[in-house]
XYZ file of C-alpha atoms in Angstrom:
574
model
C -73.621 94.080 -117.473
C -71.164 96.221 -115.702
C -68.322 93.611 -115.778
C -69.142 93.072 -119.374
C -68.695 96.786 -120.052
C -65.606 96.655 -117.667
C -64.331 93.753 -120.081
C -64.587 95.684 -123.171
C -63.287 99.134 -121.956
C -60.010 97.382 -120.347
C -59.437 95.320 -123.716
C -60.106 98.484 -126.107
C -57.544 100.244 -124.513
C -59.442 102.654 -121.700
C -56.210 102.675 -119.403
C -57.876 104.846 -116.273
C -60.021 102.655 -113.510
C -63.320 101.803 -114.128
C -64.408 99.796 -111.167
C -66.066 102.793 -109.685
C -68.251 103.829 -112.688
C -72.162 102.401 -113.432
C -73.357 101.027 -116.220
C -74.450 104.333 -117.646
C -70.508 106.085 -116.757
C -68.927 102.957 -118.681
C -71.188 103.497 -121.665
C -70.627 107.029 -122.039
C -66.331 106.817 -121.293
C -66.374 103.697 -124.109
C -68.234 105.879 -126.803
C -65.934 108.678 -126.124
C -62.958 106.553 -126.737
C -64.494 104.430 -130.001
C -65.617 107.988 -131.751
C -62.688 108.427 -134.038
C -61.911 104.294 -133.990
C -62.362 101.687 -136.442
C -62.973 98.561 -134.098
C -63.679 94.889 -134.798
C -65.312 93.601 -131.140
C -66.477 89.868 -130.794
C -68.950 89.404 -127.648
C -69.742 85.707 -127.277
C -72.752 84.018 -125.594
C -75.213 87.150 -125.621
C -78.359 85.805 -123.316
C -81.028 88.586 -123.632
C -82.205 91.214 -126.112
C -81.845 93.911 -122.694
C -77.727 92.966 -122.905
C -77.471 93.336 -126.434
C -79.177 96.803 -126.194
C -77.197 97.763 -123.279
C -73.661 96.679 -125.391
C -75.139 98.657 -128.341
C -75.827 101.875 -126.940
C -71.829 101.787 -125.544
C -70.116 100.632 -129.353
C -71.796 103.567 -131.273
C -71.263 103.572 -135.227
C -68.806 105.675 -136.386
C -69.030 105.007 -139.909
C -65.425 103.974 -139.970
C -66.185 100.416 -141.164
C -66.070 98.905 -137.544
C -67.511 95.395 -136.790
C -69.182 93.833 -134.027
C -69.779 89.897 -134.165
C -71.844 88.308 -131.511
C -72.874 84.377 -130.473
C -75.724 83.463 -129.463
C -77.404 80.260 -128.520
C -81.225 82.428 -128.423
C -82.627 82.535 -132.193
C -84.923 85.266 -130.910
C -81.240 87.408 -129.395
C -79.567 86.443 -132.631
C -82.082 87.828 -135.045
C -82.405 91.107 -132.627
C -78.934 91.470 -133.282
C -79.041 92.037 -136.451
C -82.272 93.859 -136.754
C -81.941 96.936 -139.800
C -78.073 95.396 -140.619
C -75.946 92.281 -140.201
C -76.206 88.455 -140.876
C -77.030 85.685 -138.792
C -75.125 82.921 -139.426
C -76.676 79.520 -138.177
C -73.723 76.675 -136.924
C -74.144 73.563 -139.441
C -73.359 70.227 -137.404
C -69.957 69.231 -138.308
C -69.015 67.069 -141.397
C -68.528 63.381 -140.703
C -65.192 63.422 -141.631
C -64.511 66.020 -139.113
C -66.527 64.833 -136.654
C -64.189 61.518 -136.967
C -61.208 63.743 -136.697
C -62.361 65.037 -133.423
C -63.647 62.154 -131.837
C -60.341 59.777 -132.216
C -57.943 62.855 -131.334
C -59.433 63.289 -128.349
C -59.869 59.463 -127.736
C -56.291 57.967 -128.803
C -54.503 61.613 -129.307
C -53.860 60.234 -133.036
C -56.392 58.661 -135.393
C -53.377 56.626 -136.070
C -53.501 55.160 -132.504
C -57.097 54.384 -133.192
C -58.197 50.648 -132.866
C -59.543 48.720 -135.800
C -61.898 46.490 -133.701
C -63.391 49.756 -132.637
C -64.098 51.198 -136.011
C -68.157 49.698 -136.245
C -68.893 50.847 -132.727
C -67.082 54.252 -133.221
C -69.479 55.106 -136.144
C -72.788 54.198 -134.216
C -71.446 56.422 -131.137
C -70.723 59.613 -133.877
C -73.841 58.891 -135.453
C -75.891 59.311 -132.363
C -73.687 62.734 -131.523
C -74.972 64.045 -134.819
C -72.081 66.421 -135.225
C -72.072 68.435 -132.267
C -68.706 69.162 -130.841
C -69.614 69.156 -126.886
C -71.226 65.812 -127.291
C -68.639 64.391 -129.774
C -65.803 65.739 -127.049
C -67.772 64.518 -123.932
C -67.865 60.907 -125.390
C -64.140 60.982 -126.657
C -63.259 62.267 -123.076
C -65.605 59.383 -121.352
C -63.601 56.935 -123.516
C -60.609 57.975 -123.783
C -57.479 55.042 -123.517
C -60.121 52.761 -123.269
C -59.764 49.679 -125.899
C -62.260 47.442 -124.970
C -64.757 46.603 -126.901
C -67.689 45.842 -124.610
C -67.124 49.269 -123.189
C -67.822 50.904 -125.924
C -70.692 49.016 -126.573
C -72.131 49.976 -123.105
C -71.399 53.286 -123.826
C -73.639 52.907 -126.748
C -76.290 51.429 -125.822
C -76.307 53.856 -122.764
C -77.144 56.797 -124.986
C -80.081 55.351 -125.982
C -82.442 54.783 -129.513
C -81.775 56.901 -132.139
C -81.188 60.490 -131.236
C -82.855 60.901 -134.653
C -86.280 60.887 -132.590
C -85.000 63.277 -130.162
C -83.585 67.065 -130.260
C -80.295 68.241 -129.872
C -80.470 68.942 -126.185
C -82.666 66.036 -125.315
C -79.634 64.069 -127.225
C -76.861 65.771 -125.807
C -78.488 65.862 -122.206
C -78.381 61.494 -122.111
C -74.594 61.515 -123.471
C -74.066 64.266 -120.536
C -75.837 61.772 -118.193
C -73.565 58.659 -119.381
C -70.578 60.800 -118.506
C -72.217 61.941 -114.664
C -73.006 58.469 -113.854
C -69.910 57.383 -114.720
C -68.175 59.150 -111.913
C -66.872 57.612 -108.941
C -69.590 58.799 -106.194
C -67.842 61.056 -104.335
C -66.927 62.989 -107.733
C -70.649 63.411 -109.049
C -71.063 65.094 -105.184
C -67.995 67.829 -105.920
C -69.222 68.115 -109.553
C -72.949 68.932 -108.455
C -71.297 72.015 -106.509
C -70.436 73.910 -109.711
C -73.914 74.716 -109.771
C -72.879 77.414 -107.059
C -71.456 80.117 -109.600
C -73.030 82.091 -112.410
C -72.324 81.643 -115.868
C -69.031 82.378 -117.413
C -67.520 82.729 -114.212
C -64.155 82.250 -113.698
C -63.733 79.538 -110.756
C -60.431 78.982 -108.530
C -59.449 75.870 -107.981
C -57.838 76.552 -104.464
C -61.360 78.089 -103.386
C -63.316 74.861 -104.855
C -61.224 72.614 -102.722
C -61.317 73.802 -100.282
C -64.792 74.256 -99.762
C -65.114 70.938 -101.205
C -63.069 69.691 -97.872
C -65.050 71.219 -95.434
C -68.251 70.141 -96.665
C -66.604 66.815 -95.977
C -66.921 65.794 -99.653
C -63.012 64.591 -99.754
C -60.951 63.046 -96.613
C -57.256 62.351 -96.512
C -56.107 59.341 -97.873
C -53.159 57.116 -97.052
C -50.044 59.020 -98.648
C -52.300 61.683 -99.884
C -53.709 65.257 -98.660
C -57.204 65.504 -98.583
C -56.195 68.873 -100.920
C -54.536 66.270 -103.327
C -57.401 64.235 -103.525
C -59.496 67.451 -104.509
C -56.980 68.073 -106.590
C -57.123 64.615 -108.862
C -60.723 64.960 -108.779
C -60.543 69.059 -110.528
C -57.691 67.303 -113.066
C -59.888 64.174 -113.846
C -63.193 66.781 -114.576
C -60.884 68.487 -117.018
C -59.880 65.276 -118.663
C -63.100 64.141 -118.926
C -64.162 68.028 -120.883
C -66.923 68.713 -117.929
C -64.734 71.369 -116.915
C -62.397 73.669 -119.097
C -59.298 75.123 -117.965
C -58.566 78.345 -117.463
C -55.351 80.154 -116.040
C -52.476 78.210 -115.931
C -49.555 78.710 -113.719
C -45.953 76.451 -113.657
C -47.601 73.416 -115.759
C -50.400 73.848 -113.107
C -54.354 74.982 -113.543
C -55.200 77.724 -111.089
C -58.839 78.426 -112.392
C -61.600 77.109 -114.739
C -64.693 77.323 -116.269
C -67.838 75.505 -117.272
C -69.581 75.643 -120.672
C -72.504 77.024 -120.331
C -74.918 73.684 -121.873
C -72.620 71.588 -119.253
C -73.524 74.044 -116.181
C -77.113 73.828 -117.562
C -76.605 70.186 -116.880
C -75.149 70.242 -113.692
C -77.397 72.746 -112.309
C -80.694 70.417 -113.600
C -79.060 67.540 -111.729
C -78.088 69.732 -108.473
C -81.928 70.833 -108.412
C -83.118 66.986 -109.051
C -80.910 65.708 -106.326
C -81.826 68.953 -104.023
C -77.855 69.572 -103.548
C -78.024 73.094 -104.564
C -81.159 75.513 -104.635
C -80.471 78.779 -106.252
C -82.239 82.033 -105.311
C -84.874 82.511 -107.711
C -86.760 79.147 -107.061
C -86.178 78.630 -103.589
C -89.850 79.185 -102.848
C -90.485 76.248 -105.035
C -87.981 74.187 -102.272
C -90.355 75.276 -99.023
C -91.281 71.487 -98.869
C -87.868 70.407 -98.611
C -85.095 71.644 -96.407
C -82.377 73.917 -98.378
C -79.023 72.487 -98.274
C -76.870 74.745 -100.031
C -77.735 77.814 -100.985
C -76.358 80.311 -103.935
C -77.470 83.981 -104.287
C -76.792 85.580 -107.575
C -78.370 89.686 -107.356
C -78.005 92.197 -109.562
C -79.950 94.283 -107.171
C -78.306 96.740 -104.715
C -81.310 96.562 -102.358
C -82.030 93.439 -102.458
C -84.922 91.327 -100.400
C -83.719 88.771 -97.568
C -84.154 85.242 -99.094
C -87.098 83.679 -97.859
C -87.864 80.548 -96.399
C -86.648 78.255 -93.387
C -82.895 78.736 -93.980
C -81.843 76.744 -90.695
C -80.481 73.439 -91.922
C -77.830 75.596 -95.232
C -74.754 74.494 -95.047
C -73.508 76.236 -97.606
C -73.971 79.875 -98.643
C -72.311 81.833 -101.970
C -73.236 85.181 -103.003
C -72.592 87.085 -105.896
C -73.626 90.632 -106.699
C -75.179 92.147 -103.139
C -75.578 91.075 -99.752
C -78.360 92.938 -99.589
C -80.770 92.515 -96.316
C -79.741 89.244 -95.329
C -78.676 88.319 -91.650
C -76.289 85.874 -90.874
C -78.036 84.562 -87.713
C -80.810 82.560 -90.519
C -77.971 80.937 -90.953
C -76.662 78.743 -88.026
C -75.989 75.641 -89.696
C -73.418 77.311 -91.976
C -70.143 75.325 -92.854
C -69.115 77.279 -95.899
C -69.951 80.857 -96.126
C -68.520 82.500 -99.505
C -68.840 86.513 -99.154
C -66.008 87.045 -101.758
C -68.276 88.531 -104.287
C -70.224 90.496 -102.419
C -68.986 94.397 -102.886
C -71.420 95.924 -100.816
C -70.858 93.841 -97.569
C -70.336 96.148 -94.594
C -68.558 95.569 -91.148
C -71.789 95.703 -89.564
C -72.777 92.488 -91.757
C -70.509 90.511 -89.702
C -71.583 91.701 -86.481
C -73.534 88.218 -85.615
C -70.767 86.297 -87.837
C -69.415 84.655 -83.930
C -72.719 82.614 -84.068
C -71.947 80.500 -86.866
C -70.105 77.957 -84.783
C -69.743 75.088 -86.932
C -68.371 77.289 -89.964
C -65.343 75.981 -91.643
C -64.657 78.218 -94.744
C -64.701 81.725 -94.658
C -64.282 84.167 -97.628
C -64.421 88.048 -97.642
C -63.777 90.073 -100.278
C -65.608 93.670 -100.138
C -63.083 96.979 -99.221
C -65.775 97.966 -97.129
C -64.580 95.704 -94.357
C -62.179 97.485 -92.411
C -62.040 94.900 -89.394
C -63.259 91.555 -87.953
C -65.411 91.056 -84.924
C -63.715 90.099 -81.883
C -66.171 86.962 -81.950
C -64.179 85.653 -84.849
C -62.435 83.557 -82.226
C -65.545 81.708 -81.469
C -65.368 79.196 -84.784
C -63.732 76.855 -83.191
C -63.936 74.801 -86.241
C -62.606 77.667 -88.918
C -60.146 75.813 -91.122
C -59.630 78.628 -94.176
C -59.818 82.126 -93.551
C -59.645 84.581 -97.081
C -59.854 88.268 -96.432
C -57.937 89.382 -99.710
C -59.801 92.317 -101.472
C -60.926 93.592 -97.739
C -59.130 96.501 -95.996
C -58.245 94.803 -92.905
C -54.856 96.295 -91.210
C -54.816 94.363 -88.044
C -56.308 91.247 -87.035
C -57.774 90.774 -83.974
C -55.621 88.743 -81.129
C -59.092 86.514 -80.850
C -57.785 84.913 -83.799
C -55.252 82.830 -81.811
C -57.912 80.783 -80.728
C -58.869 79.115 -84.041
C -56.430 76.609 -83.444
C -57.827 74.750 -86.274
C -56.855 77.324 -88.643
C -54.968 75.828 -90.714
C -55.116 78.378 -94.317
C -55.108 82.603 -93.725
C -55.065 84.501 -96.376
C -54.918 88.157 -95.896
C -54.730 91.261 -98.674
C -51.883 91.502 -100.437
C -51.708 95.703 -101.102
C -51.453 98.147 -98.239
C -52.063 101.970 -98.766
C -48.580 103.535 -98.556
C -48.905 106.081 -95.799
C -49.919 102.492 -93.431
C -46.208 100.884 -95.323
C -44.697 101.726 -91.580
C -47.361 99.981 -89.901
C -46.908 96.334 -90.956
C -48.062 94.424 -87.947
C -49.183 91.261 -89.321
C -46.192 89.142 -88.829
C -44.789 91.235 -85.492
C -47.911 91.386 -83.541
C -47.310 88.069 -81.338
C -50.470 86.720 -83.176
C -49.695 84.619 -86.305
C -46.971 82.775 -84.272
C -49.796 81.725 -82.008
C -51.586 79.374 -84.903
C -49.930 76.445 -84.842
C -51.977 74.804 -87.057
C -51.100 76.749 -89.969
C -49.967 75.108 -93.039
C -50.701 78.445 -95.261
C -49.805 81.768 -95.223
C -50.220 83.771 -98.027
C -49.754 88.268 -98.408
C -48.557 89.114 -95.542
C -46.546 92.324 -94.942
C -43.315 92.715 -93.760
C -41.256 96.036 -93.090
C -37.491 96.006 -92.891
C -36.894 98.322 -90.161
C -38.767 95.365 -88.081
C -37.507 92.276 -90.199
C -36.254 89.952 -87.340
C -39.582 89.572 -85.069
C -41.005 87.770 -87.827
C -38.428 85.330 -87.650
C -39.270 84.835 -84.935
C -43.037 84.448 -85.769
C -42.066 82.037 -88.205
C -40.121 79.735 -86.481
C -42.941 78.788 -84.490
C -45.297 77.571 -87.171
C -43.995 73.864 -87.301
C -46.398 72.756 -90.153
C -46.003 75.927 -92.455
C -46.162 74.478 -96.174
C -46.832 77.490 -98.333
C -45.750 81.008 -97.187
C -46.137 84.275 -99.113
C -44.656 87.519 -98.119
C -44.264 91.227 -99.136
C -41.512 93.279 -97.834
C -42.362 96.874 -97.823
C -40.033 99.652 -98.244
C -41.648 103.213 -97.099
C -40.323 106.106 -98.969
C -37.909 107.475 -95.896
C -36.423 104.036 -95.588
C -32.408 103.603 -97.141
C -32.341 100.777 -98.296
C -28.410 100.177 -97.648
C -29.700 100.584 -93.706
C -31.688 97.199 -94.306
C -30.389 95.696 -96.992
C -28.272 92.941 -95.290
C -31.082 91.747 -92.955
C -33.507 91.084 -95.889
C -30.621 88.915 -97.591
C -30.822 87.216 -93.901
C -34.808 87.080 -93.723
C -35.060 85.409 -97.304
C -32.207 83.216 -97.315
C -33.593 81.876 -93.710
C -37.101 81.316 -95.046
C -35.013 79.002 -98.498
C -33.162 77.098 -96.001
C -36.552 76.319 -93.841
C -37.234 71.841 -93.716
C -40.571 72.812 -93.775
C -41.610 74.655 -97.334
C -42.584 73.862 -100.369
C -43.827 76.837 -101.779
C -42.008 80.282 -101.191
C -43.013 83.908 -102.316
C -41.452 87.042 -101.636
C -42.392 90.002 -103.347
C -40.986 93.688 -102.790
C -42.900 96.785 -102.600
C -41.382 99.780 -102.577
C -42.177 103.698 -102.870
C -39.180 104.507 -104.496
C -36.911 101.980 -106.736
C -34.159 99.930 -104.763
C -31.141 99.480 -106.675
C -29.694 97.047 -104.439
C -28.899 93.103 -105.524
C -29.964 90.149 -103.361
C -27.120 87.133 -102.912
C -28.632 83.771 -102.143
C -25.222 82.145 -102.768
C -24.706 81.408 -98.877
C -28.567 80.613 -98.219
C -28.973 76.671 -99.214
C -32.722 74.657 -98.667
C -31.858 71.645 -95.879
C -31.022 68.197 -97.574
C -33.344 66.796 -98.708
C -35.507 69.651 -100.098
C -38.703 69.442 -99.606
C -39.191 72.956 -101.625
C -41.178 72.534 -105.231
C -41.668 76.704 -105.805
C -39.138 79.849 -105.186
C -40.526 82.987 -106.441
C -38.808 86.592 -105.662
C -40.582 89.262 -107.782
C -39.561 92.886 -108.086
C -36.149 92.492 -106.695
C -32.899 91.532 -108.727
C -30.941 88.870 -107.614
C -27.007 89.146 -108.998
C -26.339 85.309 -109.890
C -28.126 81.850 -109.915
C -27.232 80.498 -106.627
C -24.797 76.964 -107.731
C -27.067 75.064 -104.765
C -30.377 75.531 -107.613
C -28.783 72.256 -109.108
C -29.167 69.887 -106.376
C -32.684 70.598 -105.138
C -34.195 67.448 -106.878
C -37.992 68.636 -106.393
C -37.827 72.345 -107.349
C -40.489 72.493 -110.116
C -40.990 76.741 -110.481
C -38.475 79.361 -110.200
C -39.294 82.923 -110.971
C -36.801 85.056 -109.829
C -34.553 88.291 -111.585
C -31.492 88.317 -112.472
C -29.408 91.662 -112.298
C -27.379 90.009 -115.185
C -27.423 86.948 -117.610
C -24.403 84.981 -117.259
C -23.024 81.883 -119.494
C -22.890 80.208 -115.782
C -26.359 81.405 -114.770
C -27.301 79.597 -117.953
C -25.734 76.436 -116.971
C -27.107 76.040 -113.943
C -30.457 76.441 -115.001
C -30.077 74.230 -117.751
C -28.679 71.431 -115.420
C -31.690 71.447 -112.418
C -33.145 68.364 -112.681
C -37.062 68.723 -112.161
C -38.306 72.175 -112.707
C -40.990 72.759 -114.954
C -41.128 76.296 -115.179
């Protein structure tokens, strides 16, 4: 309830922090600020009478004609709603018409494209989805292009007799089934693991590959990343509407979510199969060995999970870490800590153990350090400690030579601005298997070293960097070596994707030239990004970098030739 409280405070306006306050601090700051307001508030997908209490008690009635309009899919929720005041307002099926609309759109993209051979088997498929939009969408999306006859047909007869007989869900649940055995194999395995995250939440796609590599669910292919194989299989989940996207960056998805009746779905199947147990009926799982195991507590002092927990391979938590050890863990490949705000240092203490662990993600402030025994998982591939407090890494860390992603946090208090050791430390340089590095710090006064640093990581694809500028630094001292340190990292063979961002404690009025700086030929670089920072003309090389596909830089000033040469790169997107 707390991030739901959190939602509504940021989006009515409440401008000061509220991740520190409870649930009872965000209730009392929200009817402070709605007293003298007249508000219209739409909550969607309330689950429990207890939530719709909670959200009451915070959006007091002013008698200044606000509003508050909820969804449910509970009857029981809906009419407690509206208990004393208010209308419930039942969802009618849609219209034929409109569900014939729907259905060919998504199909053929134009009910003009639309087949006439197909118009007989069309109407018995739309019969059968009885107006409801996910169904009518998940069919459309399961056919879609397709012009074949017979395959419709067999999609047809795969739903099964009349739905007439059946209920809504029962109906809905065999056209969901027609689209999940439709997948390639290795697709229904990465689909099953969206049963790892709660409801509503909002899932990367970076993350989801990459755990879906080193559960070994995806392998390289010829001419293709085992990342870009993950990465058709997120796109084709979208196309086929069992996955909705979210956040989109450059033409690209970055996140996504899944409706809720779909993740009901999924998470049925996951529990059929035994692919994913979720806490809360893993005592109904002690006759069969957990696989994969996801922890969603509300609870701050919450119980260890029972049960033999020696053969998971894959552990997500959400809400509290509680009093869980990681040594019932030793079979761990994937261990996702990214949600859990209460973790402690002295969680990880036993974290060396976990020897055949490939993915891990931390995420709580309260870790201020790793273990030295980090450099005993030998197999670590993907490292994320964004959202911890880690200043320095330990120099254990150069032995994960198969470390290939390291993602560190991307602010840094400002009286530690001096002390930005992650780059001129000897250590990064040290990982040679690195093919990302994303947030780390940078400080002008001590700009060459990681040069240096850099130079030595041979199979660096994606780098991300912030230069920091502490408040006693001039930046006319420096200025001429951070021209040198970008333009370096554009003219680098082995990029694609470049981010600089400055950070400064004061504002820095000085302009960046990238004129001389020009990527090798050919350019392998698809993203250039410089944030905060104002460069003082489009550099004339932009035009003959065939695969640039994002640029987001700042321009001191808009010129008719800065206009030009944007207008005539050939590729980018964005």
């Amino acid at each position: 309830m707390k991030n739901v409280l959190r939602d509504i405070a940021e989006r009515v306006g409440i401008s000061h922090s509220t991740s520190n306050d409870d649930e009872r601090r965000l209730i009392d700051r929200l009817r402070d600020h709605l007293q003298n307001e007249k508000y219209l508030i739409v909550i969607d997908d309330i689950w429990s009478t207890e939530a719709w209490e909670t959200i009451r008690d915070a959006l007091l009635n002013n008698d200044h004609g606000s509003r508050i309009i909820t969804t449910t899919r509970n009857s029981t929720v809906a009419s407690h709603c509206c208990s004393g005041t208010g209308y419930v307002y039942k969802m009618k099926p849609l219209s034929p018409a409109d569900s014939r609309s729907l259905f060919l759109q998504r199909a053929f993209g134009s009910e003009d494209l639309f087949p006439p051979h197909l118009e007989n088997v069309s109407g018995g498929i739309l019969q059968k989805c009885e107006g409801l939009p996910l169904a009518i969408i998940t069919m459309s999306s399961l056919l879609a292009d397709q012009t074949a006859e017979e395959e419709w047909n067999r999609a047809l007869a795969a739903i099964g007799s009349s739905l007439a007989k059946e209920s809504h869900a029962e109906a809905l649940t065999k056209i969901l089934s027609l689209s999940y055995f439709d997948l390639p194999h290795p697709m229904r395995t990465c689909l099953l693991y969206f049963s790892a995250f709660p409801e509503d939440h909002i899932i990367k796609k970076r993350n989801l590959i990459h755990k879906w590599i080193a559960e070994g669910f995806i392998h390289e292919e010829p001419h293709r990343s085992a990342y870009g194989v993950g990465e058709s299989y997120f796109y084709g989940f979208i196309n086929r509407s069992l996955i909705q996207a979210h956040d989109i960056k450059y033409g690209q998805v970055e996140t996504c979510k899944v409706h809720d009746i779909i993740l009901d779905f999924i998470t049925c199947k996951a529990s059929e199969e035994n692919f994913m147990t979720t806490y809360g009926d893993a005592e109904h799982r002690k006759k069969h060995k957990i696989r994969r195991l996801s922890v969603m507590s509300r609870y701050s002092e919450m119980a260890a999970v029972p049960g033999d927990l020696s053969h998971v391979r894959s552990l997500a938590m959400f809400g509290n870490f509680g009093q869980n050890s990681l040594l019932s863990f030793p079979a761990l490949r994937v261990l996702d800590l990214g949600e859990c705000r209460d973790l402690e240092n002295s969680h990880l203490t036993n974290i060396g153990k976990l020897f055949l662990l490939k993915y891990l993600r931390l995420g709580s402030d309260k870790i201020t350090e790793l273990p030295c025994k980090i450099g005993d998982l030998q197999y670590l591939e993907t490292l994320d400690i964004k959202g911890t407090t880690i200043a320095k890494l330990p120099s254990t860390i150069t032995r994960l030579q198969r470390l290939t992603r390291l993602y560190v946090d991307y602010m840094s208090p400002s009286e530690s601005m001096e002390n930005c050791a992650n780059l001129s430390d000897g250590i990064i340089g040290q990982l040679q298997s690195l093919e990302e590095l994303e947030n780390v710090h940078v400080c002008p006064s001590r700009i060459k070293m990681p040069l240096v640093e850099l130079d030595k990581l041979t199979n660096l694809r994606t780098l991300s960097v912030s230069i920091l500028y502490p408040l006693h630094f001039c930046h006319a001292d420096g200025a001429e070596d951070v021209g040198r340190f970008v333009g370096i990292l554009i003219s680098s063979c082995n990029l694609h994707h470049l981010r600089i961002d400055y950070m400064a404690e004061l504002t820095i009025w000085g302009l960046l030239s990238l004129e001389s700086w020009r990527p090798t030929t050919p350019s392998v670089l698809l993203e250039i990004s410089i944030t905060n920072y104002h460069i003082d003309k489009v550099p004339n090389w932009m035009i003959s970098p065939v695969n640039l596909r994002a640029l987001d830089i700042s321009l001191y000033r808009m010129g008719p030739e800065d206009v030009e040469i944007l207008g005539a790169m050939p590729v980018c997107f964005s």
